[in-house]
């Protein structure tokens, strides 16, 4: 079977799943893996029962679910009773079963508790089932050295290999496997390293860890020891190309694999509101316990002082001492007051959460994908209200903001701009105005987004040498690999940078087809004429140089082809370079359109100069001192006196609606941060394109940022610095007009020996606080070149240092950690596989749906839940606290003032439905208004509707209400012939009235359901047999006008404060401020007229792969290129400085899916 | 498969799922809320005035007969050891006490609302279940069984402590005592003597009580509470029922009799009256007070000054507050320069 797969399947991509790491600290090499020794591993396989684990090697089942049939019940109970409230209720149930203290019957708490526990448990189970279904366990496999021909069953399984790939060509290797490794396996002279060879060897390495970019270990093989480092390992998710066979050995499997160590723990997210609520619940409970204590003391005193005199009462004490009576009374009061914190609060809370989540899923305006088939999905149903409070949005870039499609849009050659001058954001998504007739080009295979017949005419007309040179440069100056696939007329380009792919692709369309490369030559077909260029040298791209050059030799002599960022190229031009002015104008034009520009230049080099230069170069290679400086000087020497050919403009296509969404979110007060593995220029460019940065935004980066951070008070220095530089006077505005650009490693490597900035910021609280206070002043922060772990660290940093709610949005596996760390994680359900979505709390089809999710659903949810919780606490506390006051008139005997069933039904039926309707339907403003008034969102960020103070006020109001509820009827009933049951009914009606009036005051959106709920609730009270235990009360008490007048007066007096405050609110604010409808929707296009150019060479890696091309590691004509996903090895060589943004994206994607 | 599911799960584009239900959003403005506040305040004042007037029209005559003061005739009976003491309370009416006159007894500092006191009864027994005559529920303890382990019927502290003072009202007409007839029918809730409490269906009733003893405080067994009316005995005795209906607060009154018959149907004429009290119920030990109350009633029940005054206060408060709000509104809306 495997062999049949092999044949003719060379394009198969192998996906290996990945772990990384790089630590400067040595760790013990204690992890032992033996090749082909099942016996060795079998006995050490990790097993688990319930929560006990033993054994060393995890099997390969990756679990993202936590329950099994056996563990469900204990686990779910354990989890649920971690909630203070549930424990409290359990205690209530137990106590109510004790006859001596049971002041109200047992079923008042038991029934609701059972309901709550089962509802919650079932919900958790359902969530878990969904997870386990989407994550089926994969084949079990123990670490062994295996041939990877049957990769299909293998890749998902083993998380980490180190491997050799003997190809049919024997030398063809993924270039990111380092030479040391090649020595080990690859140079085997035999073209077919026997697949069946029972290799044996022992790998000793680090214990499983989460460090993605480091690895330390050694291989003991045939009596030799070979050191292993991160270049030898493949992590889960890596794609291998150009080979069918690879040998490897699983080192870490299953949950030990680095990526799984890196995805963070599954943890229960709690919303801020829930935390505040929990605090308040605990506060209320403590208050109740204290009250119960005081009342119990009262009862002891009463028994000692009063009831001992009364024969009828003293006889009832049955000889108990006052202290014992007080003890019993204490518990009785604890039970009696417990309805102040009813279970139904939690049931209803849960229910409303679920409904809100359903609303999100139902919203047709948040459906994406083909024919709107992908609905938004709330995977975590308990975070909805937090959507209305998000203060920091941390976004991934690639795949989230951008489509990761780079389009060659425009170019400027010899001062002439080619390509339509249209704003990219206004183009329809698939705008491919392929009006050009390229049928003359046999290599054309579409995908040119620059349509300008003039250019084609010029190129084919042979008149314009400059445009021909321009395209020659595009076709030569790059590090792209070609791959010829069977039956295809054109080569497939594999580039480390999507920019290069776009450029070379565009050159191919226009007739300059890059055909193949060897170590020292390039073959290009120029308008059908095949030409060989001798590749003399390749001066590669680095982030300092920001340019790359190729020195090529043809019959016509030596030429240096160069491309790079405009600043770098423009300063290296020869004097009196033609078209400079018009080219600069073009650069500005492109920059306004948010296109990424690269300057293209060439230089004719004399043979003599080359020889001299190469000699110096060879000498330089020998020296070890100042090696880098010398190289730099040499490069500089070569790359000068350039002749400007033109400028390319590439569009990094944004997702639909991203700029609008981001500007809306910024208006809503959100700080949008971009965290990307890409390099700085790319990120900044995208920042401008998606209106995260304004054209006049000042970027704080590098040294400046470091200085600010080093100053004792960055805020002061920040504003001072601005004052001196006079670019902005007003501090507020200054802050809004600047952004931090942070490159993970850069800042730290220079000054601090710490591994990365995030570690520094996180480990040093002071630094973190400084950074955050600085970031708080700025409009945005861009973090470039961050690893998945660092992304999460940044989230942690924000969480630690601000009170605001963080939301992380991403689309790939590299965002999983961040998504899990943030308060709310959003996954984009897109092409990148399900990893992000699996771990996210919300799944959206498009980034732009965020505006609806946050501004509409989130805002509503926040409002609804805040109002709901406040009201619920009010109604239950006001209702239950009455018993405290009644205690003074019944000898502190824990006599209830309500009929037993009323206590249960009050919260469940009589007052539940209106507040449920409020929690479900309430809208203070419509969805449209929410979107056109993003400022309204700030209410949630400032926690204006639900905070400790507001809750305290609510509770005070409840206390006041309970006083009124008791003492108003007391005045009426005192010294009257009306009995206890009539009074109980009066107080019941009064509390019902006050709760209803309060909800009427709160409801601002009356649907038919709200009205119906109100009527039904009232009907239930008056039409049902009210007097379960009070027979005859309804016949006797209801006809009495005193009861009604008392209830009405009591209720009105109870709500008078809140009514007054609301009225004052209405008087003091203009109520119809937000109802004029949208004033202006910010849909203006790009601001023109800025002169800030943005030029970049958008390699996604820190350093080009030129070193490998020219290193002589391989002399094969065709290099196996890598997909962006497979470039991890390269990253690793850069000592953790850079990471591919997308490296470990596909954890579960099947290896040979293509 | 999954797609199919999703399509199947796709809800209709209804107003509910899209949260676009038609709704009424009250647009509250100062122009509505301030007049509303005033109106509510005025309504409350109106109700308050009505209640107050109704309450004012009720005549109440309240007399303490605990016998704390030596001047009181009942002082002689205040010694608890003195059994079957009778005292009298004289009073005179200068005007007609309009009828129907309700006659109450009142107790103060008496905690009928105590929980253990309130539950110290056997509802099954009181509804006539003979099984519970033999074995009353334990909640009745210590009035469950007597010293000889005979079940007490009716058991419990509540029944045991039944008020047992007796009253007879005489009008002194030309020096002779003329008995004012009391109407003791229907003073309890109808539901109490028809639904809640019932005698066992044993005739004669006395037989049902065989093998049981009367509560220790009682002077006569339950089946002999009213010798004049056989149907007013056992658990449906009106006085018993009135007592069993607990008061909510330590100061309470309970209806004893109504004066609706004969010459007194229209009320108590002006004149001198003498109330003859069979003083049995001890309250002085715990500082309690006993009193009798004559009162007539209006549409709103007995006299209740508090309610009317409270309505007036709250109503006025609303009006005052709305005035304040109006001022605040004016200041806010039209700043000084206006």
CSV table of C-alpha atoms in Angstrom, one decimal, chain A residues 102-103 302 309-313 315-316 318 332 359 362-365 367 372-373 857 860 864 886 889-891 893-895 921 923-924 928 968 970-977 979-983 1004-1007 1009 1031-1033 1035-1036 1041-1042 1045-1046 1048-1049 1052-1053 1056 1059-1060 1063-1064 1066-1068 1071 1075, chain B residues 2 6 10-11 13 16-30 33-34 37 40 44 47 51 62 104 110-111 113-117 120 138-139 141-143 157 161 189-191 196 217 245-253 285-286 291 299-300 304 306-307 310-311 314 317-318 321 325 328-329 332:
chain,number,residue,atom,x,y,z
A,102,UNK,CA,-35.2,23.2,59.1
A,103,UNK,CA,-37.0,26.5,58.9
A,302,UNK,CA,-34.6,36.1,73.8
A,309,UNK,CA,-40.9,34.1,81.6
A,310,UNK,CA,-43.6,32.9,79.2
A,311,UNK,CA,-44.7,29.5,80.2
A,312,UNK,CA,-46.1,28.6,76.8
A,313,UNK,CA,-42.8,29.4,75.2
A,315,UNK,CA,-42.0,24.8,77.7
A,316,UNK,CA,-41.2,24.6,74.0
A,318,UNK,CA,-37.5,21.3,75.8
A,332,UNK,CA,-32.2,27.8,60.8
A,359,UNK,CA,-28.5,34.3,18.7
A,362,UNK,CA,-28.5,32.4,14.1
A,363,UNK,CA,-27.5,35.8,13.0
A,364,UNK,CA,-27.6,35.7,9.2
A,365,UNK,CA,-25.5,38.8,9.0
A,367,UNK,CA,-22.8,34.0,8.1
A,372,UNK,CA,-23.4,32.1,3.7
A,373,UNK,CA,-23.1,28.5,4.8
A,857,UNK,CA,-24.1,40.9,20.2
A,860,UNK,CA,-26.4,43.6,24.0
A,864,UNK,CA,-28.7,42.2,29.3
A,886,UNK,CA,-39.3,39.9,61.1
A,889,UNK,CA,-41.0,40.3,66.2
A,890,UNK,CA,-41.0,36.6,66.5
A,891,UNK,CA,-38.4,36.1,69.2
A,893,UNK,CA,-37.1,32.1,66.0
A,894,UNK,CA,-36.4,31.8,62.3
A,895,UNK,CA,-40.1,32.0,61.5
A,921,UNK,CA,-34.8,40.5,24.3
A,923,UNK,CA,-32.1,46.2,23.4
A,924,UNK,CA,-31.3,49.7,24.4
A,928,UNK,CA,-27.9,49.5,13.4
A,968,UNK,CA,-44.7,49.2,56.1
A,970,UNK,CA,-45.9,46.2,60.3
A,971,UNK,CA,-47.3,49.7,60.7
A,972,UNK,CA,-50.6,48.5,59.3
A,973,UNK,CA,-50.7,45.2,61.1
A,974,UNK,CA,-49.5,46.2,64.5
A,975,UNK,CA,-52.1,45.9,67.1
A,976,UNK,CA,-54.7,44.8,64.6
A,977,UNK,CA,-56.9,41.8,64.3
A,979,UNK,CA,-53.4,37.4,61.4
A,980,UNK,CA,-49.9,36.2,60.5
A,981,UNK,CA,-51.0,34.6,57.3
A,982,UNK,CA,-52.7,37.7,56.0
A,983,UNK,CA,-49.6,39.6,56.8
A,1004,UNK,CA,-36.7,49.5,27.7
A,1005,UNK,CA,-37.6,47.2,24.9
A,1006,UNK,CA,-41.1,45.8,25.1
A,1007,UNK,CA,-41.8,42.9,22.9
A,1009,UNK,CA,-43.1,38.3,24.9
A,1031,UNK,CA,-55.6,27.3,53.2
A,1032,UNK,CA,-58.3,29.9,52.9
A,1033,UNK,CA,-56.0,32.9,52.7
A,1035,UNK,CA,-60.6,33.8,50.1
A,1036,UNK,CA,-60.1,35.8,53.2
A,1041,UNK,CA,-58.8,46.3,50.8
A,1042,UNK,CA,-56.2,46.9,53.5
A,1045,UNK,CA,-53.5,49.2,49.8
A,1046,UNK,CA,-50.7,48.1,52.0
A,1048,UNK,CA,-49.4,48.9,46.8
A,1049,UNK,CA,-48.0,51.5,49.2
A,1052,UNK,CA,-44.2,51.9,45.6
A,1053,UNK,CA,-42.2,53.1,48.6
A,1056,UNK,CA,-39.2,55.0,45.0
A,1059,UNK,CA,-37.6,55.4,40.3
A,1060,UNK,CA,-36.3,58.7,41.4
A,1063,UNK,CA,-36.2,59.9,36.5
A,1064,UNK,CA,-33.3,62.1,37.4
A,1066,UNK,CA,-33.8,60.9,32.2
A,1067,UNK,CA,-34.0,64.5,33.2
A,1068,UNK,CA,-30.3,65.1,33.3
A,1071,UNK,CA,-32.7,60.5,26.2
A,1075,UNK,CA,-32.0,57.9,18.4
B,2,UNK,CA,-21.6,17.8,8.2
B,6,UNK,CA,-25.5,22.5,9.1
B,10,UNK,CA,-30.0,26.5,9.9
B,11,UNK,CA,-32.8,28.3,11.4
B,13,UNK,CA,-34.6,34.0,9.2
B,16,UNK,CA,-36.9,36.1,16.8
B,17,UNK,CA,-33.7,34.6,15.6
B,18,UNK,CA,-32.5,37.8,14.1
B,19,UNK,CA,-33.6,39.7,17.3
B,20,UNK,CA,-35.8,42.0,15.3
B,21,UNK,CA,-39.0,41.4,17.1
B,22,UNK,CA,-41.3,44.4,16.9
B,23,UNK,CA,-41.0,46.2,20.1
B,24,UNK,CA,-42.2,49.2,21.9
B,25,UNK,CA,-39.4,51.3,23.2
B,26,UNK,CA,-40.9,53.9,25.6
B,27,UNK,CA,-39.2,57.2,25.0
B,28,UNK,CA,-39.1,58.7,28.4
B,29,UNK,CA,-38.4,62.3,28.6
B,30,UNK,CA,-38.6,64.9,31.3
B,33,UNK,CA,-41.7,61.5,33.9
B,34,UNK,CA,-42.2,64.7,35.9
B,37,UNK,CA,-44.4,61.6,39.1
B,40,UNK,CA,-48.6,59.3,41.1
B,44,UNK,CA,-51.4,58.5,46.6
B,47,UNK,CA,-56.0,57.4,48.4
B,51,UNK,CA,-58.2,56.1,53.9
B,62,UNK,CA,-59.9,50.3,74.1
B,104,UNK,CA,-62.0,42.2,70.5
B,110,UNK,CA,-47.2,37.9,73.3
B,111,UNK,CA,-45.1,36.1,70.8
B,113,UNK,CA,-45.3,34.3,65.9
B,114,UNK,CA,-42.6,32.3,67.6
B,115,UNK,CA,-41.8,29.5,65.2
B,116,UNK,CA,-41.6,26.6,67.7
B,117,UNK,CA,-44.9,27.9,69.2
B,120,UNK,CA,-46.6,23.1,68.0
B,138,UNK,CA,-43.9,15.0,67.9
B,139,UNK,CA,-44.1,18.7,67.0
B,141,UNK,CA,-44.1,18.1,72.4
B,142,UNK,CA,-44.1,18.8,75.3
B,143,UNK,CA,-47.9,18.9,75.0
B,157,UNK,CA,-48.6,24.6,72.8
B,161,UNK,CA,-52.4,28.3,75.5
B,189,UNK,CA,-62.6,32.3,58.9
B,190,UNK,CA,-65.2,30.3,57.1
B,191,UNK,CA,-62.4,28.2,55.5
B,196,UNK,CA,-58.9,23.4,57.6
B,217,UNK,CA,-54.2,24.6,80.7
B,245,UNK,CA,-55.1,31.7,63.7
B,246,UNK,CA,-51.8,33.1,64.9
B,247,UNK,CA,-51.0,36.8,65.0
B,248,UNK,CA,-48.0,38.0,63.1
B,249,UNK,CA,-46.8,40.5,65.7
B,250,UNK,CA,-46.5,40.4,69.4
B,251,UNK,CA,-49.2,43.1,69.9
B,252,UNK,CA,-52.4,41.9,68.5
B,253,UNK,CA,-56.1,41.7,69.0
B,285,UNK,CA,-45.6,36.9,84.4
B,286,UNK,CA,-44.0,38.0,81.1
B,291,UNK,CA,-57.3,44.6,76.9
B,299,UNK,CA,-65.2,49.6,54.1
B,300,UNK,CA,-61.5,49.3,54.7
B,304,UNK,CA,-55.9,52.1,60.7
B,306,UNK,CA,-51.1,54.5,59.8
B,307,UNK,CA,-52.1,53.5,56.3
B,310,UNK,CA,-48.4,56.8,55.2
B,311,UNK,CA,-50.2,57.3,51.9
B,314,UNK,CA,-45.5,59.1,50.4
B,317,UNK,CA,-43.0,63.1,49.0
B,318,UNK,CA,-43.6,62.3,45.3
B,321,UNK,CA,-39.6,65.4,44.6
B,325,UNK,CA,-36.9,67.6,39.7
B,328,UNK,CA,-33.3,70.7,38.5
B,329,UNK,CA,-34.6,70.2,35.0
B,332,UNK,CA,-30.1,71.8,33.6
